[in-house]
Structures are given as structure tokens and as C-alpha cells.
Coordinates of N, CA, C and O in Angstrom, one line a residue:
X1 N 13.7 14.9 18.9 CA 12.7 14.1 19.6 C 11.5 14.0 18.8 O 10.9 15.0 18.3
X2 N 11.0 12.8 18.6 CA 9.9 12.6 17.7 C 8.6 13.1 18.2 O 7.8 13.6 17.4
X3 N 8.4 13.1 19.5 CA 7.2 13.7 20.0 C 7.1 15.2 19.7 O 6.0 15.7 19.4
X4 N 8.2 15.9 19.9 CA 8.2 17.3 19.6 C 7.9 17.6 18.1 O 7.2 18.5 17.8
X5 N 8.5 16.7 17.2 CA 8.2 16.9 15.8 C 6.7 16.7 15.5 O 6.1 17.5 14.8
X6 N 6.2 15.7 16.1 CA 4.8 15.4 15.8 C 3.9 16.5 16.3 O 2.9 16.9 15.6
X7 N 4.2 17.0 17.5 CA 3.4 18.1 18.1 C 3.5 19.4 17.2 O 2.6 20.1 17.0
X8 N 4.7 19.6 16.7 CA 5.0 20.8 15.8 C 4.2 20.6 14.5 O 3.6 21.6 14.0
X9 N 4.2 19.4 14.0 CA 3.5 19.2 12.7 C 2.0 19.4 12.9 O 1.3 20.0 12.1
X10 N 1.5 18.9 14.0 CA 0.0 19.1 14.3 C -0.3 20.6 14.5 O -1.3 21.1 14.0
X11 N 0.6 21.3 15.1 CA 0.4 22.8 15.4 C 0.5 23.6 14.0 O -0.3 24.5 13.8
X12 N 1.4 23.2 13.2 CA 1.6 23.9 11.9 C 0.5 23.6 10.9 O 0.1 24.4 10.1
X13 N -0.1 22.4 10.9 CA -1.1 22.0 10.0 C -0.6 21.7 8.6 O 0.5 21.1 8.5
X14 N -1.4 22.1 7.6 CA -1.0 21.7 6.2 C 0.3 22.2 5.8 O 0.7 23.4 6.2
X15 N 1.1 21.4 5.1 CA 2.4 21.8 4.5 C 2.2 22.4 3.2 O 1.4 22.0 2.4
X16 N 3.0 23.4 2.9 CA 3.0 24.0 1.5 C 4.0 23.1 0.7 O 4.7 22.3 1.2
X17 N 3.9 23.3 -0.7 CA 4.8 22.4 -1.5 C 6.3 22.4 -1.2 O 6.9 21.4 -1.3
X18 N 6.8 23.6 -0.8 CA 8.2 23.7 -0.4 C 8.5 22.8 0.8 O 9.5 22.2 0.9
X19 N 7.6 22.9 1.8 CA 7.8 22.1 3.0 C 7.7 20.6 2.7 O 8.4 19.8 3.2
X20 N 6.7 20.2 1.8 CA 6.6 18.8 1.3 C 7.9 18.4 0.7 O 8.4 17.3 1.0
X21 N 8.5 19.2 -0.1 CA 9.8 18.8 -0.8 C 10.9 18.6 0.2 O 11.6 17.7 0.2
X22 N 10.9 19.5 1.2 CA 12.0 19.4 2.3 C 11.8 18.1 3.1 O 12.7 17.4 3.4
X23 N 10.6 17.9 3.6 CA 10.3 16.7 4.4 C 10.5 15.4 3.5 O 11.1 14.4 4.1
X24 N 10.2 15.5 2.3 CA 10.5 14.3 1.4 C 12.0 14.0 1.3 O 12.4 12.9 1.3
X25 N 12.7 15.1 1.2 CA 14.2 14.9 1.1 C 14.7 14.3 2.4 O 15.6 13.5 2.4
X26 N 14.2 14.8 3.5 CA 14.6 14.3 4.8 C 14.3 12.8 4.9 O 15.0 12.0 5.4
X27 N 13.1 12.4 4.4 CA 12.7 11.0 4.4 C 13.6 10.2 3.5 O 14.0 9.1 4.0
X28 N 14.1 10.7 2.4 CA 15.0 9.9 1.6 C 16.4 9.8 2.2 O 17.2 8.9 1.9
X29 N 16.8 10.8 3.1 CA 18.1 10.8 3.6 C 18.3 10.1 4.9 O 19.4 9.8 5.3
X30 N 17.2 9.7 5.5 CA 17.3 9.0 6.8 C 17.3 7.5 6.7 O 16.7 7.0 5.7
X31 N 17.9 6.8 7.6 CA 17.8 5.4 7.7 C 17.3 4.9 9.0 O 17.2 3.7 9.3
X32 N 16.8 5.8 9.8 CA 16.1 5.6 11.1 C 14.7 5.1 10.8 O 13.9 5.9 10.3
X33 N 14.3 3.9 11.2 CA 13.0 3.4 10.9 C 11.9 4.3 11.6 O 10.8 4.5 11.0
X34 N 12.1 4.8 12.8 CA 11.1 5.6 13.5 C 11.0 6.9 12.7 O 9.8 7.4 12.6
X35 N 12.1 7.5 12.2 CA 12.0 8.7 11.5 C 11.3 8.5 10.2 O 10.4 9.4 9.8
X36 N 11.5 7.4 9.5 CA 10.8 7.1 8.2 C 9.3 7.0 8.5 O 8.5 7.6 7.8
X37 N 9.0 6.3 9.5 CA 7.5 6.2 9.9 C 6.9 7.5 10.1 O 5.9 7.8 9.5
X38 N 7.5 8.3 11.0 CA 7.0 9.6 11.3 C 6.9 10.6 10.1 O 5.9 11.1 9.9
X39 N 8.0 10.7 9.4 CA 8.0 11.6 8.3 C 7.0 11.2 7.2 O 6.3 12.1 6.7
X40 N 6.9 9.9 6.9 CA 6.0 9.5 5.8 C 4.6 9.7 6.3 O 3.7 10.2 5.5
X41 N 4.2 9.4 7.5 CA 2.9 9.6 8.0 C 2.5 11.0 8.1 O 1.4 11.4 7.8
X42 N 3.4 11.9 8.5 CA 3.2 13.3 8.5 C 3.0 13.9 7.1 O 2.1 14.8 6.9
X43 N 3.8 13.4 6.2 CA 3.6 13.8 4.8 C 2.2 13.5 4.3 O 1.5 14.2 3.6
X44 N 1.8 12.2 4.6 CA 0.4 11.8 4.1 C -0.7 12.6 4.8 O -1.6 13.0 4.2
X45 N -0.5 12.9 6.1 CA -1.5 13.6 6.9 C -1.6 15.0 6.5 O -2.7 15.6 6.4
X46 N -0.4 15.7 6.4 CA -0.4 17.2 6.3 C 0.1 17.7 4.9 O 0.0 18.9 4.6
X47 N 0.5 16.8 4.0 CA 1.1 17.2 2.8 C 0.2 17.3 1.6 O 0.6 17.7 0.5
X48 N -1.1 17.0 1.8 CA -2.1 17.1 0.7 C -1.7 16.1 -0.4 O -1.1 15.1 -0.2
X49 N -2.1 16.4 -1.6 CA -1.9 15.6 -2.7 C -0.4 15.4 -3.0 O 0.1 14.3 -3.3
X50 N 0.4 16.5 -2.8 CA 1.8 16.4 -3.0 C 2.5 15.5 -2.0 O 3.4 14.8 -2.3
X51 N 2.0 15.5 -0.8 CA 2.5 14.6 0.2 C 2.3 13.2 -0.1 O 3.2 12.3 0.1
X52 N 1.1 12.9 -0.5 CA 0.7 11.5 -1.0 C 1.6 11.0 -2.1 O 2.2 9.9 -2.1
X53 N 1.8 11.9 -3.1 CA 2.7 11.6 -4.2 C 4.1 11.3 -3.8 O 4.8 10.4 -4.3
X54 N 4.6 12.2 -2.9 CA 6.0 12.1 -2.4 C 6.2 10.7 -1.7 O 7.2 10.0 -1.9
X55 N 5.2 10.3 -0.8 CA 5.3 9.1 -0.1 C 5.2 7.9 -1.1 O 5.9 6.9 -1.0
X56 N 4.4 8.0 -2.1 CA 4.3 6.9 -3.1 C 5.6 6.8 -3.9 O 6.0 5.7 -4.2
X57 N 6.2 7.9 -4.1 CA 7.5 7.9 -4.8 C 8.6 7.2 -4.0 O 9.4 6.4 -4.4
X58 N 8.5 7.5 -2.6 CA 9.5 6.8 -1.7 C 9.2 5.3 -1.8 O 10.2 4.5 -1.8
X59 N 8.0 4.9 -1.8 CA 7.6 3.5 -1.8 C 8.2 2.8 -3.1 O 8.6 1.6 -3.0
X60 N 8.2 3.5 -4.2 CA 8.7 3.0 -5.4 C 10.3 3.1 -5.6 O 10.9 2.4 -6.4
X61 N 10.9 3.9 -4.7 CA 12.3 4.2 -4.9 C 13.2 3.0 -4.5 O 13.1 2.5 -3.4
X62 N 14.0 2.6 -5.5 CA 14.9 1.5 -5.2 C 16.2 1.9 -4.5 O 17.1 1.2 -4.2
X63 N 16.2 3.2 -4.1 CA 17.4 3.8 -3.4 C 17.2 3.5 -1.9 O 18.2 3.6 -1.1
X64 N 16.0 3.1 -1.5 CA 15.8 2.7 -0.1 C 15.6 1.2 0.1 O 15.3 0.5 -0.8
X65 N 15.8 0.8 1.3 CA 15.7 -0.6 1.6 C 14.2 -1.0 1.7 O 13.3 -0.2 1.6
X66 N 14.0 -2.3 1.7 CA 12.6 -2.9 1.7 C 11.8 -2.4 2.9 O 10.7 -2.1 2.8
X67 N 12.5 -2.3 4.1 CA 11.8 -1.9 5.3 C 11.3 -0.4 5.2 O 10.2 -0.1 5.5
X68 N 12.2 0.5 4.7 CA 11.8 1.9 4.5 C 10.6 2.0 3.5 O 9.7 2.7 3.7
X69 N 10.7 1.2 2.4 CA 9.7 1.3 1.4 C 8.3 0.7 2.0 O 7.3 1.2 1.7
X70 N 8.4 -0.3 2.8 CA 7.3 -0.9 3.4 C 6.6 0.1 4.4 O 5.4 0.2 4.5
X71 N 7.4 0.8 5.1 CA 6.9 1.8 6.0 C 6.2 2.9 5.2 O 5.1 3.5 5.7
X72 N 6.7 3.3 4.1 CA 6.0 4.3 3.2 C 4.7 3.8 2.8 O 3.7 4.5 2.8
X73 N 4.6 2.5 2.4 CA 3.4 1.9 2.0 C 2.3 1.9 3.1 O 1.2 2.3 2.9
X74 N 2.8 1.6 4.3 CA 1.9 1.6 5.5 C 1.4 3.0 5.7 O 0.3 3.2 6.1
X75 N 2.3 4.0 5.6 CA 1.9 5.4 5.8 C 0.7 5.8 4.9 O -0.2 6.6 5.3
X76 N 0.7 5.3 3.7 CA -0.4 5.6 2.7 C -1.7 5.2 3.3 O -2.8 5.8 3.0
X77 N -1.7 4.1 4.1 CA -3.0 3.6 4.7 C -3.5 4.5 5.7 O -4.7 4.4 6.1
X78 N -2.7 5.5 6.2 CA -3.2 6.5 7.2 C -3.7 7.7 6.6 O -3.8 8.8 7.2
X79 N -4.0 7.7 5.3 CA -4.4 8.9 4.6 C -5.7 9.4 5.3 O -6.6 8.6 5.6
X80 N -5.8 10.7 5.4 CA -7.1 11.3 6.0 C -8.2 11.0 5.0 O -8.1 10.7 3.8
X81 N -9.5 11.0 5.6 CA -10.6 10.6 4.7 C -10.7 11.3 3.4 O -11.1 10.6 2.4
X82 N -10.4 12.5 3.4 CA -10.5 13.3 2.1 C -9.5 12.9 1.1 O -9.6 13.2 -0.1
X83 N -8.5 12.2 1.5 CA -7.4 11.7 0.6 C -7.4 10.2 0.4 O -6.5 9.7 -0.3
X84 N -8.3 9.5 1.0 CA -8.3 8.1 1.0 C -8.4 7.5 -0.4 O -7.7 6.6 -0.8
X85 N -9.2 8.0 -1.3 CA -9.4 7.6 -2.6 C -8.1 7.7 -3.4 O -7.7 6.9 -4.2
X86 N -7.4 8.9 -3.2 CA -6.1 9.1 -3.9 C -5.0 8.1 -3.4 O -4.2 7.6 -4.2
X87 N -5.1 7.8 -2.1 CA -4.1 6.9 -1.5 C -4.3 5.5 -2.1 O -3.4 4.8 -2.4
X88 N -5.6 5.1 -2.2 CA -5.9 3.8 -2.8 C -5.4 3.7 -4.2 O -4.9 2.7 -4.7
X89 N -5.7 4.8 -5.0 CA -5.2 4.8 -6.4 C -3.7 4.7 -6.5 O -3.1 4.0 -7.3
X90 N -3.0 5.4 -5.5 CA -1.5 5.3 -5.5 C -1.1 3.9 -5.2 O -0.1 3.4 -5.8
X91 N -1.7 3.2 -4.3 CA -1.4 1.9 -3.9 C -1.6 0.9 -5.1 O -0.7 0.0 -5.4
X92 N -2.7 1.1 -5.9 CA -2.9 0.3 -7.1 C -1.8 0.5 -8.1 O -1.3 -0.5 -8.7
X93 N -1.3 1.7 -8.2 CA -0.2 2.0 -9.1 C 1.1 1.4 -8.6 O 1.9 0.8 -9.4
X94 N 1.3 1.5 -7.3 CA 2.5 0.9 -6.7 C 2.6 -0.6 -6.9 O 3.6 -1.2 -7.2
X95 N 1.4 -1.3 -6.8 CA 1.4 -2.7 -6.9 C 1.9 -3.1 -8.3 O 2.7 -4.1 -8.5
X96 N 1.6 -2.4 -9.3 CA 2.0 -2.7 -10.7 C 3.3 -2.1 -11.1 O 3.7 -2.1 -12.3
X97 N 4.1 -1.5 -10.2 CA 5.3 -0.8 -10.6 C 6.5 -1.6 -10.6 O 7.6 -1.0 -10.7
X98 N 6.4 -2.9 -10.4 CA 7.6 -3.7 -10.5 C 8.4 -3.8 -9.1 O 9.6 -3.9 -9.1
X99 N 7.7 -3.7 -8.0 CA 8.3 -3.8 -6.7 C 8.9 -5.2 -6.5 O 8.5 -6.2 -7.1
X100 N 9.9 -5.3 -5.6 CA 10.3 -6.7 -5.2 C 9.2 -7.5 -4.7 O 8.2 -6.9 -4.1
X101 N 9.2 -8.8 -4.8 CA 8.1 -9.7 -4.4 C 7.5 -9.4 -3.0 O 6.3 -9.3 -2.9
X102 N 8.4 -9.3 -2.0 CA 7.9 -9.0 -0.6 C 7.0 -7.8 -0.6 O 6.0 -7.7 0.1
X103 N 7.5 -6.7 -1.2 CA 6.7 -5.5 -1.2 C 5.4 -5.5 -2.0 O 4.4 -4.9 -1.7
X104 N 5.4 -6.3 -3.1 CA 4.2 -6.5 -3.8 C 3.1 -7.2 -3.0 O 2.0 -6.7 -2.9
X105 N 3.5 -8.2 -2.2 CA 2.5 -8.8 -1.3 C 2.1 -7.9 -0.2 O 0.9 -7.8 0.1
X106 N 3.0 -7.1 0.3 CA 2.6 -6.1 1.4 C 1.7 -5.1 0.8 O 0.7 -4.7 1.5
X107 N 2.0 -4.5 -0.3 CA 1.2 -3.5 -0.9 C -0.2 -4.0 -1.3 O -1.2 -3.3 -1.0
X108 N -0.3 -5.2 -1.8 CA -1.6 -5.8 -2.1 C -2.4 -5.9 -0.8 O -3.7 -5.6 -0.8
X109 N -1.8 -6.3 0.2 CA -2.5 -6.5 1.5 C -3.0 -5.1 2.0 O -4.1 -5.0 2.5
X110 N -2.1 -4.1 2.0 CA -2.5 -2.8 2.4 C -3.7 -2.2 1.6 O -4.6 -1.6 2.1
X111 N -3.6 -2.4 0.3 CA -4.6 -2.0 -0.7 C -5.9 -2.6 -0.3 O -6.9 -1.9 -0.2
X112 N -5.9 -3.9 -0.1 CA -7.2 -4.6 0.2 C -7.7 -4.1 1.6 O -8.9 -3.9 1.8
X113 N -6.8 -3.9 2.5 CA -7.2 -3.5 3.9 C -7.9 -2.1 3.8 O -8.9 -1.8 4.4
X114 N -7.4 -1.2 2.9 CA -8.0 0.1 2.8 C -9.3 0.0 2.1 O -10.2 0.8 2.4
X115 N -9.5 -0.9 1.2 CA -10.8 -1.1 0.5 C -11.9 -1.7 1.4 O -13.1 -1.5 1.1
X116 N -11.5 -2.4 2.4 CA -12.4 -2.9 3.4 C -13.4 -3.9 2.7 O -12.9 -4.9 2.1
X117 N -14.7 -3.7 2.8 CA -15.7 -4.6 2.3 C -15.6 -4.7 0.7 O -16.1 -5.6 0.2
X118 N -14.9 -3.7 0.1 CA -14.8 -3.7 -1.3 C -13.4 -4.3 -1.8 O -13.0 -4.1 -2.9
X119 N -12.8 -5.0 -0.9 CA -11.5 -5.6 -1.2 C -11.5 -6.5 -2.4 O -10.7 -6.4 -3.3
X120 N -12.4 -7.5 -2.3 CA -12.5 -8.5 -3.4 C -12.7 -7.8 -4.8 O -12.0 -8.1 -5.7
X121 N -13.7 -7.0 -4.9 CA -13.9 -6.3 -6.3 C -12.7 -5.5 -6.7 O -12.3 -5.6 -7.9
X122 N -12.0 -4.8 -5.8 CA -10.8 -4.1 -6.1 C -9.7 -4.9 -6.5 O -9.0 -4.6 -7.5
X123 N -9.5 -6.0 -5.8 CA -8.4 -7.0 -6.2 C -8.7 -7.6 -7.5 O -7.8 -7.8 -8.3
X124 N -9.9 -8.0 -7.7 CA -10.3 -8.6 -9.0 C -10.1 -7.6 -10.2 O -9.6 -8.0 -11.3
X125 N -10.4 -6.4 -9.9 CA -10.2 -5.4 -11.0 C -8.8 -5.2 -11.4 O -8.4 -5.1 -12.5
X126 N -7.9 -5.2 -10.3 CA -6.5 -5.1 -10.6 C -6.0 -6.4 -11.4 O -5.2 -6.3 -12.3
X127 N -6.5 -7.5 -11.0 CA -6.1 -8.8 -11.6 C -6.6 -8.8 -13.0 O -5.8 -9.2 -13.9
X128 N -7.8 -8.3 -13.3 CA -8.3 -8.3 -14.7 C -7.6 -7.3 -15.6 O -7.6 -7.5 -16.8
X129 N -6.9 -6.3 -15.0 CA -6.1 -5.4 -15.8 C -5.0 -6.1 -16.5 O -4.5 -5.7 -17.6
X130 N -4.5 -7.2 -15.9 CA -3.6 -8.1 -16.6 C -2.1 -7.8 -16.5 O -1.3 -8.6 -16.9
X131 N -1.7 -6.6 -16.1 CA -0.3 -6.2 -16.1 C 0.3 -6.3 -14.7 O 1.4 -5.7 -14.5
X132 N -0.3 -7.0 -13.8 CA 0.2 -7.2 -12.4 C 0.4 -8.6 -12.1 O -0.4 -9.5 -12.5
X133 N 1.5 -8.9 -11.4 CA 1.7 -10.3 -10.9 C 0.5 -10.7 -10.1 O 0.2 -10.1 -9.1
X134 N -0.1 -11.8 -10.5 CA -1.4 -12.2 -9.8 C -1.1 -12.8 -8.4 O -2.0 -12.7 -7.6
X135 N 0.0 -13.3 -8.1 CA 0.2 -14.0 -6.8 C 0.0 -13.1 -5.6 O -0.7 -13.5 -4.6
X136 N 0.5 -11.8 -5.6 CA 0.3 -11.0 -4.4 C -1.2 -10.6 -4.3 O -1.7 -10.6 -3.1
X137 N -1.9 -10.5 -5.4 CA -3.3 -10.2 -5.3 C -4.1 -11.4 -4.8 O -5.0 -11.2 -4.0
X138 N -3.7 -12.6 -5.2 CA -4.4 -13.8 -4.8 C -4.1 -14.0 -3.3 O -5.0 -14.4 -2.5
X139 N -2.9 -13.7 -2.8 CA -2.6 -13.8 -1.4 C -3.5 -12.9 -0.6 O -4.0 -13.3 0.5
X140 N -3.7 -11.7 -1.1 CA -4.5 -10.7 -0.4 C -6.0 -11.2 -0.4 O -6.7 -11.1 0.6
X141 N -6.4 -11.9 -1.5 CA -7.8 -12.4 -1.5 C -8.0 -13.5 -0.5 O -9.0 -13.5 0.1
X142 N -6.9 -14.2 -0.2 CA -7.0 -15.3 0.9 C -7.4 -14.6 2.2 O -8.1 -15.1 3.0
X143 N -6.8 -13.4 2.4 CA -7.1 -12.7 3.7 C -8.4 -12.0 3.8 O -8.9 -11.7 4.8
X144 N -8.9 -11.6 2.6 CA -10.1 -10.8 2.6 C -11.4 -11.4 2.0 O -12.4 -10.8 2.0
X145 N -11.3 -12.6 1.4 CA -12.4 -13.2 0.7 C -13.4 -13.7 1.8 O -13.1 -14.1 2.9
X146 N -14.7 -13.5 1.4 CA -15.8 -14.0 2.3 C -16.6 -15.0 1.5 O -16.4 -15.2 0.3
X147 N -17.5 -15.7 2.2 CA -18.3 -16.7 1.6 C -19.0 -16.3 0.3 O -19.1 -17.0 -0.7
X148 N -19.5 -15.0 0.3 CA -20.2 -14.6 -0.9 C -19.3 -14.4 -2.1 O -19.7 -14.2 -3.2
X149 N -18.0 -14.4 -1.9 CA -17.0 -14.3 -2.9 C -16.6 -15.6 -3.6 O -15.9 -15.6 -4.6
X150 N -17.1 -16.7 -3.1 CA -16.8 -18.0 -3.6 C -17.0 -18.2 -5.1 O -16.2 -18.7 -5.8
X151 N -18.2 -17.8 -5.6 CA -18.4 -17.9 -7.1 C -17.3 -17.2 -7.9 O -16.8 -17.7 -8.9
X152 N -16.9 -16.0 -7.5 CA -15.9 -15.2 -8.2 C -14.6 -15.9 -8.1 O -13.8 -16.0 -9.1
X153 N -14.3 -16.5 -7.0 CA -13.0 -17.2 -6.8 C -12.9 -18.5 -7.6 O -11.9 -18.8 -8.2
X154 N -14.1 -19.2 -7.7 CA -14.1 -20.4 -8.5 C -14.0 -20.1 -10.0 O -13.3 -20.8 -10.7
X155 N -14.6 -19.0 -10.4 CA -14.5 -18.6 -11.8 C -13.0 -18.2 -12.1 O -12.5 -18.5 -13.1
X156 N -12.4 -17.5 -11.1 CA -11.0 -17.1 -11.3 C -10.1 -18.3 -11.4 O -9.1 -18.2 -12.2
X157 N -10.4 -19.4 -10.8 CA -9.6 -20.6 -10.8 C -9.5 -21.1 -12.3 O -8.4 -21.6 -12.6
X158 N -10.5 -20.9 -13.1 CA -10.4 -21.3 -14.5 C -9.6 -20.4 -15.4 O -9.2 -20.8 -16.5
X159 N -9.4 -19.2 -14.9 CA -8.7 -18.2 -15.7 C -7.2 -18.0 -15.3 O -6.5 -17.3 -16.1
X160 N -6.8 -18.4 -14.2 CA -5.5 -18.1 -13.7 C -4.5 -19.3 -14.1 O -4.7 -20.4 -13.7
X161 N -3.5 -19.0 -14.9 CA -2.5 -20.0 -15.2 C -1.5 -20.2 -14.1 O -1.3 -19.3 -13.3
X162 N -0.8 -21.3 -14.2 CA 0.3 -21.5 -13.3 C -0.2 -22.3 -12.0 O -1.1 -21.9 -11.4
X163 N 0.5 -23.3 -11.7 CA 0.2 -24.2 -10.6 C 0.3 -23.4 -9.3 O -0.6 -23.6 -8.4
X164 N 1.3 -22.7 -9.1 CA 1.5 -22.0 -7.8 C 0.4 -21.0 -7.5 O -0.2 -20.9 -6.4
X165 N 0.0 -20.2 -8.6 CA -1.1 -19.3 -8.4 C -2.4 -20.0 -8.2 O -3.2 -19.5 -7.4
X166 N -2.6 -21.1 -8.8 CA -3.9 -21.9 -8.6 C -3.9 -22.5 -7.2 O -5.0 -22.5 -6.6
X167 N -2.8 -22.9 -6.7 CA -2.7 -23.4 -5.3 C -3.0 -22.3 -4.3 O -3.8 -22.5 -3.4
X168 N -2.5 -21.1 -4.6 CA -2.8 -20.0 -3.7 C -4.3 -19.6 -3.8 O -4.9 -19.3 -2.7
X169 N -4.9 -19.7 -5.0 CA -6.3 -19.4 -5.1 C -7.2 -20.5 -4.4 O -8.2 -20.1 -3.8
X170 N -6.7 -21.7 -4.4 CA -7.5 -22.8 -3.7 C -7.4 -22.5 -2.2 O -8.4 -22.7 -1.5
X171 N -6.3 -22.0 -1.7 CA -6.2 -21.6 -0.3 C -7.1 -20.4 0.0 O -7.7 -20.4 1.1
X172 N -7.2 -19.5 -0.9 CA -8.2 -18.4 -0.7 C -9.6 -18.9 -0.7 O -10.4 -18.5 0.2
X173 N -9.9 -19.9 -1.5 CA -11.3 -20.5 -1.5 C -11.5 -21.2 -0.2 O -12.6 -21.0 0.4
X174 N -10.5 -21.9 0.3 CA -10.6 -22.6 1.6 C -10.8 -21.6 2.7 O -11.4 -22.0 3.8
X175 N -10.3 -20.4 2.6 CA -10.3 -19.4 3.7 C -11.6 -18.6 3.7 O -12.0 -18.0 4.7
X176 N -12.3 -18.6 2.6 CA -13.5 -17.8 2.4 C -14.7 -18.3 3.2 O -14.8 -19.4 3.6

């Protein structure tokens, strides 16, 4: 019963590295979406740095389906305030790790959502790094760009190659 597990996790508090390893293994072995959600979120919440790393590894693992990996990415967004910066850094690494297209778009959106008001500078920084597919980042820009970001978006239009990426950028400009 998931409610019992959640209550037990709250009562036990922080997980030690051995417990993190065991819960991570459970996460990799299940195909139940609710269990994946619960285990990943509890690892992020109670597993400390090791829990964040374990969930990030699950998100990168091609042994799991897209849905399970997407749930792990969402769980990183629930990082406690003291781990938020680490979760954001993990998401930035995940975006550039060669995920399937759908997960790249999802991860870029979660990354931007976690950055909040700093979404555009964060997305631009990843884009300027140059080793990441620009399309998921531009799609996230469409959702998070504001009017004050228009000069940056217009400048980006001159630097982004490819018709499809430029069309996406024009949609982001139109949404700002």
C-alpha cells in the first residue's frame, strides 16, 4: 500500500547510502507507474545527494521505458530547497545526455520550470554551451519567455541554424 510506504518514509526520515541503493534497485525493478513515482520522489526527498544522483541515473537509463524515465525527471523537480541547485544541475546534465527526443523536451521544460524567473538565462546558457540539441531548449523558451526576453530571442534568431529551429524560435518570440 503506497500510503503506508509514504508514511513510513516520512517517519524514518533521511535514508542512509545502503537504503538509497536498495530503493534505487526497487525503482529499476518495477514497472508500476505509481511505484516509480513514489520511489523516485522519496529518493529525491529523503535520499540526500545520493538519492538525487540515483534518480538522475534512472532518468538516463535506457533499460526503462520513456514513461518511467519521465517520472524520474519529474521527481527531480520535487527536490527539497536545500537540494534544488543540485537537482537543477542534474537536469542540465540529463538534457545533454542523449535522451530520446520526447524526454529531451520534457527535461528542458522541467529544468526551466525549476529555474522560474531565471528560466531564460538558464536555457540560453545551455544553448550557448553548444553540445545540446537546441530544439527542446527553444520549445521551453516558448513556454517561459517574457516580453523583456525579446531582444535575447531576436539575437538568438541570427545564431540558430536550421529552418525548424528558427520556426520554433519565432513561435517563442510570438509567445513572449
